[in-house]
Tab-separated table of C-alpha atoms in Angstrom:
chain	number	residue	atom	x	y	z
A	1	UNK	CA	0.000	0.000	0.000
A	2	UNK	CA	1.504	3.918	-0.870
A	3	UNK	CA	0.665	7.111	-2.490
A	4	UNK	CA	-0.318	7.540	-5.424
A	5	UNK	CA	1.894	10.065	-7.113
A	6	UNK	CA	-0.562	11.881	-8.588
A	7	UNK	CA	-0.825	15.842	-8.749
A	8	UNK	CA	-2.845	17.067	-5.582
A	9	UNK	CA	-4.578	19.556	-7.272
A	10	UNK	CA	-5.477	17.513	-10.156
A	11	UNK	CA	-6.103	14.481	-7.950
A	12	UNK	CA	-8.466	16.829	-5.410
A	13	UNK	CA	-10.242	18.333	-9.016
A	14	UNK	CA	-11.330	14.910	-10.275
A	15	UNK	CA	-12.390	13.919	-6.852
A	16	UNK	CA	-14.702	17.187	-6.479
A	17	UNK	CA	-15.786	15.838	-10.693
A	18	UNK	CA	-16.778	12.745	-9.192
A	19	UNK	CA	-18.312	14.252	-5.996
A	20	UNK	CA	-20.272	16.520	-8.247
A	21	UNK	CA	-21.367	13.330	-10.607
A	22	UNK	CA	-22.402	11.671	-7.422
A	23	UNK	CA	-24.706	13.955	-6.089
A	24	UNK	CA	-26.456	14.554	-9.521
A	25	UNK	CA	-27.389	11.179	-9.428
A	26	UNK	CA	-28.824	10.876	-5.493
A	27	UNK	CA	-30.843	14.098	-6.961
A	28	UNK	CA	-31.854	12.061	-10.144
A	29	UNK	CA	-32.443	8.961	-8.450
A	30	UNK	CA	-34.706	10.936	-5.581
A	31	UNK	CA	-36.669	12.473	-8.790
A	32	UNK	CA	-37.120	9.331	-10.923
A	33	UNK	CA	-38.221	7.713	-7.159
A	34	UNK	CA	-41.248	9.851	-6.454
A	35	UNK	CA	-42.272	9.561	-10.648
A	36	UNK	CA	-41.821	5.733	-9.544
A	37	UNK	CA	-44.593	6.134	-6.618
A	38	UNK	CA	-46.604	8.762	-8.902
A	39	UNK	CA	-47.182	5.695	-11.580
A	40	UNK	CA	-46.894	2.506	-9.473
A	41	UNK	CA	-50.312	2.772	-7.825
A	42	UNK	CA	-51.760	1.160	-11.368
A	43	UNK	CA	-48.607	0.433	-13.438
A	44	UNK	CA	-47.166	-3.107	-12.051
A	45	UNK	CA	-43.166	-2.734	-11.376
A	46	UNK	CA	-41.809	-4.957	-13.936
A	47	UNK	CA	-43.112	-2.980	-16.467
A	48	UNK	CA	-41.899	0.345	-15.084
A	49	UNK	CA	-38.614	-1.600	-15.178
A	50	UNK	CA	-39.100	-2.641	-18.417
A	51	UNK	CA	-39.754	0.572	-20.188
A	52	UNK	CA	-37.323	2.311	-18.365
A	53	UNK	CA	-34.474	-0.054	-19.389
A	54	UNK	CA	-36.028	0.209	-22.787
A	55	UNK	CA	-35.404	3.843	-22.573
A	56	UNK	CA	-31.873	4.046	-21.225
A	57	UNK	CA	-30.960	1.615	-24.075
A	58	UNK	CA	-31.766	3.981	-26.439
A	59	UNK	CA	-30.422	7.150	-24.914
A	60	UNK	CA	-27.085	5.194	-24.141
A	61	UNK	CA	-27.061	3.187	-27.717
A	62	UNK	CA	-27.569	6.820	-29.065
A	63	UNK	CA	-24.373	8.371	-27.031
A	64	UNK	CA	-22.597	5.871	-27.574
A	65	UNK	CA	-22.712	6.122	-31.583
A	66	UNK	CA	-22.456	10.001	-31.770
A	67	UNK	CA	-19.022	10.004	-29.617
A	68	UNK	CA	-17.930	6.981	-32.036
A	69	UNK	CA	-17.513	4.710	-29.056
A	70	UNK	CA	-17.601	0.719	-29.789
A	71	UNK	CA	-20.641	-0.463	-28.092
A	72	UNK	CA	-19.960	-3.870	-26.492
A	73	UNK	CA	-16.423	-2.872	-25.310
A	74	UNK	CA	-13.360	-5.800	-24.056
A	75	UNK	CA	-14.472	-7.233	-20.853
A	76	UNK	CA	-18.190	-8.139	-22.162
A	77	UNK	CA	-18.418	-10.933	-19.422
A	78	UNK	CA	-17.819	-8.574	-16.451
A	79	UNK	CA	-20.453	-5.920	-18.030
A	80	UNK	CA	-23.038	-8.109	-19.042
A	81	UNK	CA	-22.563	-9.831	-14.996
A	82	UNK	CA	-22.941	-6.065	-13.759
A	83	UNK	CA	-26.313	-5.964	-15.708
A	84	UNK	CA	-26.930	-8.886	-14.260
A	85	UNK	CA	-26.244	-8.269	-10.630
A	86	UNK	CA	-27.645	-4.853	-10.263
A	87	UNK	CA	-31.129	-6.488	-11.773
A	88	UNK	CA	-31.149	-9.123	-8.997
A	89	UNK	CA	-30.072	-5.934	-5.969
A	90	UNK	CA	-33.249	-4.176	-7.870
A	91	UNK	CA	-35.688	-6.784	-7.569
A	92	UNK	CA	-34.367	-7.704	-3.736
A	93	UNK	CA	-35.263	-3.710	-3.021
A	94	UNK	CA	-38.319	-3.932	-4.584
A	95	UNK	CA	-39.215	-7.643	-3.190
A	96	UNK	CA	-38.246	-6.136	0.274
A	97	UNK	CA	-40.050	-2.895	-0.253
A	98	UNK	CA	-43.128	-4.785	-0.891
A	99	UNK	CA	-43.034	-6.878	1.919
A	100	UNK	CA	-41.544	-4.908	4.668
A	101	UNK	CA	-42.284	-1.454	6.452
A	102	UNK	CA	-40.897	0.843	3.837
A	103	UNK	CA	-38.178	2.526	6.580
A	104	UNK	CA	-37.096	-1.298	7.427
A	105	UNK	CA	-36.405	-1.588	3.870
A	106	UNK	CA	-34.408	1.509	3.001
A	107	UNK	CA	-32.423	1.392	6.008
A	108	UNK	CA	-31.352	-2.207	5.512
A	109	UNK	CA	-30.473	-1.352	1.537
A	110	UNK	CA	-28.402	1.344	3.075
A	111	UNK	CA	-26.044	-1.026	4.744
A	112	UNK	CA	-24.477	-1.322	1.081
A	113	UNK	CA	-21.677	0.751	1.636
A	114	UNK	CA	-20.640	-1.192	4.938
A	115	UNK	CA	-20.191	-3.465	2.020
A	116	UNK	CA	-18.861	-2.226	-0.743
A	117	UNK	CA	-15.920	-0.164	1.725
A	118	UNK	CA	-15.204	-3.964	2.721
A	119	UNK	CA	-15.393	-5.378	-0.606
A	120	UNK	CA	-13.281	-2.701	-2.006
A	121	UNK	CA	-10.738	-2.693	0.934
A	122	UNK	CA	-10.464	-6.732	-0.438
A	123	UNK	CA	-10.699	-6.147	-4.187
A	124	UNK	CA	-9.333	-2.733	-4.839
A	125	UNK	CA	-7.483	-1.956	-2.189
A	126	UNK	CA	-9.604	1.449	-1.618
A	127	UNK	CA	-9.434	1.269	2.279
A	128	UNK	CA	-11.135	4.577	3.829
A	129	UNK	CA	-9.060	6.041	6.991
A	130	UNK	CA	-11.037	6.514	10.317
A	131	UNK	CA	-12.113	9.767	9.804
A	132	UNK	CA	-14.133	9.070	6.624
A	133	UNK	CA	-14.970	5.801	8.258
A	134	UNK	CA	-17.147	7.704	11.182
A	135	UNK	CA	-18.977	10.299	8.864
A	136	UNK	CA	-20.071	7.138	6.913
A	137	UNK	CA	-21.182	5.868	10.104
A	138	UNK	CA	-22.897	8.871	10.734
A	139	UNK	CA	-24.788	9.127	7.743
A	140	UNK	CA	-25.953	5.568	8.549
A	141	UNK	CA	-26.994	6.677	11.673
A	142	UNK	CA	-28.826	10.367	10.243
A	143	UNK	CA	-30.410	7.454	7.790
A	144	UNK	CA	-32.306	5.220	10.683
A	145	UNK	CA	-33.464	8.860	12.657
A	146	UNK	CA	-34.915	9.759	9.261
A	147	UNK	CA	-36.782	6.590	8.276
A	148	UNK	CA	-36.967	5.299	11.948
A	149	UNK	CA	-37.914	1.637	10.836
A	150	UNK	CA	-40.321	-0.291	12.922
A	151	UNK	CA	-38.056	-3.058	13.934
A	152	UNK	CA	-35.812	-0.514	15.747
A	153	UNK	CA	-38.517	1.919	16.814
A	154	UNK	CA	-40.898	-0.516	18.204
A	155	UNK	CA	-44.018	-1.530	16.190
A	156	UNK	CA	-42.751	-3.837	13.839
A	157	UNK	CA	-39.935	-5.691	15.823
A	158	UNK	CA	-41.723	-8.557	16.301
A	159	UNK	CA	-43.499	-9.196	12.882
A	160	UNK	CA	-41.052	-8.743	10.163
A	161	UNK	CA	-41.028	-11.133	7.440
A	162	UNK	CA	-37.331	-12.910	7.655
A	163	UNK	CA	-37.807	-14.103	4.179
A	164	UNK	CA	-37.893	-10.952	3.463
A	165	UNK	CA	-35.037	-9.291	5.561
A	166	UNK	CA	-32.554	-12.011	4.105
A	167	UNK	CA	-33.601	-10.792	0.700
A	168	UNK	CA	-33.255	-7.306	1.879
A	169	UNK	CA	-29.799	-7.912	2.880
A	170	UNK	CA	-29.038	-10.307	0.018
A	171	UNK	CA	-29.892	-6.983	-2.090
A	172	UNK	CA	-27.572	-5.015	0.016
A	173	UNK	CA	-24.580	-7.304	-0.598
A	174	UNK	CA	-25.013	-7.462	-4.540
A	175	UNK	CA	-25.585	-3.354	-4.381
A	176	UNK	CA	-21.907	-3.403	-3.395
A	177	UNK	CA	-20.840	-5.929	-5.660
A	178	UNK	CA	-22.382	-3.745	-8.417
A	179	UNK	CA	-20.301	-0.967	-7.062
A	180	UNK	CA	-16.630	-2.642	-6.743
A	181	UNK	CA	-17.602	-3.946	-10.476
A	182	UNK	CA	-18.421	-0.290	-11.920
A	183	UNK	CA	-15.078	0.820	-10.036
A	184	UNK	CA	-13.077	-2.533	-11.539
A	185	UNK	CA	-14.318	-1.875	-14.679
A	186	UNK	CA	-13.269	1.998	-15.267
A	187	UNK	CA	-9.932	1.286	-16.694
A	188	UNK	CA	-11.277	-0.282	-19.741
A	189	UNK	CA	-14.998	0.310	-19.955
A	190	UNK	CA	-17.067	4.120	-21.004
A	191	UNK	CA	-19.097	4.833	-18.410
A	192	UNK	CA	-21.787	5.132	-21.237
A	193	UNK	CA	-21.075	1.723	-22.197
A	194	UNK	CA	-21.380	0.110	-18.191
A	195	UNK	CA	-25.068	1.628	-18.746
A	196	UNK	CA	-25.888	0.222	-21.869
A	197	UNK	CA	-24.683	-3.028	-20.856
A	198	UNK	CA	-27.041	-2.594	-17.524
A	199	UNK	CA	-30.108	-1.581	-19.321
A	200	UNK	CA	-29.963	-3.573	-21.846
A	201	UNK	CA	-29.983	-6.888	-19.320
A	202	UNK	CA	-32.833	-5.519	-17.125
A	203	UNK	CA	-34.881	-5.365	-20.836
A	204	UNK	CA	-33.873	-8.760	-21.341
A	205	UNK	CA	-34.806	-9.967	-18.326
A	206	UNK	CA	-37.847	-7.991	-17.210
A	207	UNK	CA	-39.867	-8.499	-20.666
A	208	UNK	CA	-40.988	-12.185	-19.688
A	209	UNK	CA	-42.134	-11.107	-16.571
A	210	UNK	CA	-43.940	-7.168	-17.442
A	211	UNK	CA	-45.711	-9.386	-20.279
A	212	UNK	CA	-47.611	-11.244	-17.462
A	213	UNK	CA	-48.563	-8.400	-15.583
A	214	UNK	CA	-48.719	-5.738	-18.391
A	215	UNK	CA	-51.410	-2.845	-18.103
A	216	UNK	CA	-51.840	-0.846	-20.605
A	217	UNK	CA	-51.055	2.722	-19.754
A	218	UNK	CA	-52.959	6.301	-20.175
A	219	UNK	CA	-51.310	9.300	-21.573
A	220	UNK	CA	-50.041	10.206	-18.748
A	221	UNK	CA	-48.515	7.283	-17.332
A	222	UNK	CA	-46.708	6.730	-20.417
A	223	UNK	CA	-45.417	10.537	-19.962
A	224	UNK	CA	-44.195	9.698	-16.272
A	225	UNK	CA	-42.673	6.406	-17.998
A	226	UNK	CA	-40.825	8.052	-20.352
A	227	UNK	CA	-39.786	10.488	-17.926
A	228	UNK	CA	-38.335	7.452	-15.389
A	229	UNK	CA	-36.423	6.096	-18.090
A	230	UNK	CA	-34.838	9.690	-19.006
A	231	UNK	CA	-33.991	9.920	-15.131
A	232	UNK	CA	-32.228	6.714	-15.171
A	233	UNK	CA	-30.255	7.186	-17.954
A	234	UNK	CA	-29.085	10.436	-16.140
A	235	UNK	CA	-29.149	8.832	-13.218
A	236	UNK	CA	-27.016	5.632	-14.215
A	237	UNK	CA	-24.532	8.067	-16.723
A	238	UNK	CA	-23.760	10.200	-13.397
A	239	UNK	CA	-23.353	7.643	-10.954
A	240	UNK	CA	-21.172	5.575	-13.076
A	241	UNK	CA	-18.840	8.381	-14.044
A	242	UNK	CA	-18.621	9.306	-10.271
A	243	UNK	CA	-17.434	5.807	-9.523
A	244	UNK	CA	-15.040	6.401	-12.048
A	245	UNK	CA	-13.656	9.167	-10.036
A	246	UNK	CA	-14.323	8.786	-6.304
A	247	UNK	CA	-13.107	5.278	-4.353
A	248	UNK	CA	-16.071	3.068	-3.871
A	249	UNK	CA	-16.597	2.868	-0.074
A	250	UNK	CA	-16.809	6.642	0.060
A	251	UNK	CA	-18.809	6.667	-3.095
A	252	UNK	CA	-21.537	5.000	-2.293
A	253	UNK	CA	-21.576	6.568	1.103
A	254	UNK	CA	-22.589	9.801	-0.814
A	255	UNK	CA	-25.891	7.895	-2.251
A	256	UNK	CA	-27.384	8.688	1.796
A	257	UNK	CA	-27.974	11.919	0.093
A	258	UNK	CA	-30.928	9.894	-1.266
A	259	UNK	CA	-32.406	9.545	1.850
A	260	UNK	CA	-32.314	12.946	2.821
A	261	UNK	CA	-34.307	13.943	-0.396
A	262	UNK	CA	-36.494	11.574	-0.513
A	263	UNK	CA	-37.321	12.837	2.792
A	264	UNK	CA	-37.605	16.180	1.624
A	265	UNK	CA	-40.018	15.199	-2.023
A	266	UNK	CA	-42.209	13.160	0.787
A	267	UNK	CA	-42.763	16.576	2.797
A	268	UNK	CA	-43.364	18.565	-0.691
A	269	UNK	CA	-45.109	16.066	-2.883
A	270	UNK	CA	-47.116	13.686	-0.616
A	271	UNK	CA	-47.635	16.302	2.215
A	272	UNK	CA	-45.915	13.714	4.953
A	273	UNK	CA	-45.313	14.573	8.378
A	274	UNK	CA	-41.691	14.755	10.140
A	275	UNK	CA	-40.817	14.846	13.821
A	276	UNK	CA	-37.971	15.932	15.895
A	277	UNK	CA	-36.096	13.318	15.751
A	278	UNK	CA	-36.214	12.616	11.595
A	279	UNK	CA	-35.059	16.269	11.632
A	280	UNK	CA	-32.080	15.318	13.892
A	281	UNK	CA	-31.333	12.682	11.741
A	282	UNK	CA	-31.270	14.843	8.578
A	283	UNK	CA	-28.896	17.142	9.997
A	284	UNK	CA	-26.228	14.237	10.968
A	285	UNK	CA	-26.993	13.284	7.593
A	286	UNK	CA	-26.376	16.111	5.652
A	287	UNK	CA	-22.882	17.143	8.031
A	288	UNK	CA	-21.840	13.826	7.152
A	289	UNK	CA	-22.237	13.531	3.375
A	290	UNK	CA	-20.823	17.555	3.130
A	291	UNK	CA	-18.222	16.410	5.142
A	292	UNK	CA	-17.607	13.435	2.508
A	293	UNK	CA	-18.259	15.283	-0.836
A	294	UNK	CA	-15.920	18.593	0.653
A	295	UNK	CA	-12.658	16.422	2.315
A	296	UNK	CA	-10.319	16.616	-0.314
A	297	UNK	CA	-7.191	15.223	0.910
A	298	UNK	CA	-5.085	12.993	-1.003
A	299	UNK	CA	-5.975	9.450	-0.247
A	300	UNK	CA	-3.541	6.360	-0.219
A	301	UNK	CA	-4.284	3.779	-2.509
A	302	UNK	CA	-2.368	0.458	-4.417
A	303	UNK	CA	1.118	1.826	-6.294
């Protein structure tokens, strides 16, 4: 393990690139969430998977030719087994958000960096120091004030589904494995290309299963369709560009902004109600990920 002997200031600029990536897509992925809840009370979810795969595949298929870039790239194993994986950690959120209290579920998908920082100490040698290692911690913690899930709060501790809870945390683990693969993959893949490659195996895979369910949309819901699938192409571009640039562990730390806003849309869009201690939690949450997307000190890494 050493330094990298890499320009501070150029090494600090393509961190803040990244940073800057990373939060664009917590804001995209907050946006395309609520159009998600807008459209799911009558549109069944493998559809709105399906047409917003559809969608991405296009947008990225259309990138991808105007910048001249070749479109199935070298390592077309490891891309089409990151399409494949972050497909299964979808359908474990969903599956858990389905079947458990809704705060049980995000908090438990939110262990994912715990993950990745261990799968990336292991794979890519990207271990954080102890500093970066508590504000991850407490954005964690600013995550369970915010959602305050049932089985920690009270209510629910007794009835949760552990079917459920094992595929909650079976979606948490692949999350991370996505994660460590999008950061493995940036020395030979476009980012572009990782999201074609991701989109075009949730199609694949989704279209058996939105065909048994399929309802045929209004005008509107195929507006807020379209509009999901622009979002995740956004969504999936930025996120994948700011793996490029930021190590993994704190990465993915910076997706808690997610929570935050979500938090946020529910109070604007769905007129939801937040107490004392959901505010307390937003404010650990938000010192913490500033503190993560503003620390630019140069980080060790492999030689």
């Amino acid at each position: 393990m050493g330094v990298v002997e890499i320009p501070q200031d150029a090494d600090a600029a393509a961190t803040q690139r990244g940073v800057i990536h990373l939060v664009t897509a917590a804001i995209l992925f907050s946006g395309l969430s609520v159009l998600a809840k807008l459209v799911g009370a009558r549109v069944p979810l493998p559809q709105v998977i399906l047409v917003r795969s559809l969608v991405t595949v296009a947008f990225a298929r259309g990138t991808l030719a105007r910048g001249d870039i070749p479109v199935w790239g070298t390592r077309r194993a490891m891309l089409a087994l990151r399409g494949l994986f972050g497909f299964v950690a979808l359908v474990c959120y969903f599956y858990a958000l389905m079947h458990l209290p809704i705060a049980d579920a995000i908090v438990i998908h939110y262990i994912h960096p715990v993950f990745t920082l261990l799968l990336a100490t292991v794979v890519l040698g990207e271990a954080l120091d102890r500093r970066e290692t508590a504000f991850i911690v407490g954005c964690f913690v600013g995550v369970v004030l915010v959602t305050q899930p049932e089985s920690l709060f009270g209510a629910g501790a007794d009835s949760a589904d552990p079917f459920a809870l094992a595929i909650a945390v079976l979606g948490a683990v692949i999350s991370a494995g996505v994660y460590v693969m999008i950061r493995e993959l940036r020395s030979t893949e476009h980012p572009v290309r990782v999201v074609f490659y991701n989109a075009l195996v949730a199609a694949i895979l989704s279209a058996p299963w939105a065909a048994t369910t399929w309802v045929t949309p209004d005008a509107l819901e195929w507006t807020i369709l379209l509009a999901i699938g622009v979002c995740t192409f956004l969504h999936q571009q930025s996120m994948t560009v700011g793996l490029h640039l930021v190590r993994a562990g704190r990465a993915t730390a910076l997706g808690y902004v997610q929570v935050l806003l979500a938090m946020l849309a529910g109070i604007w869009w769905f007129q939801e109600e937040v107490d004392l201690v959901a505010w307390c939690g937003a404010a650990i949450l938000a010192v913490s990920a500033g503190w993560l997307a503003t620390d630019r000190r140069r980080i060790p890494s492999r030689a």
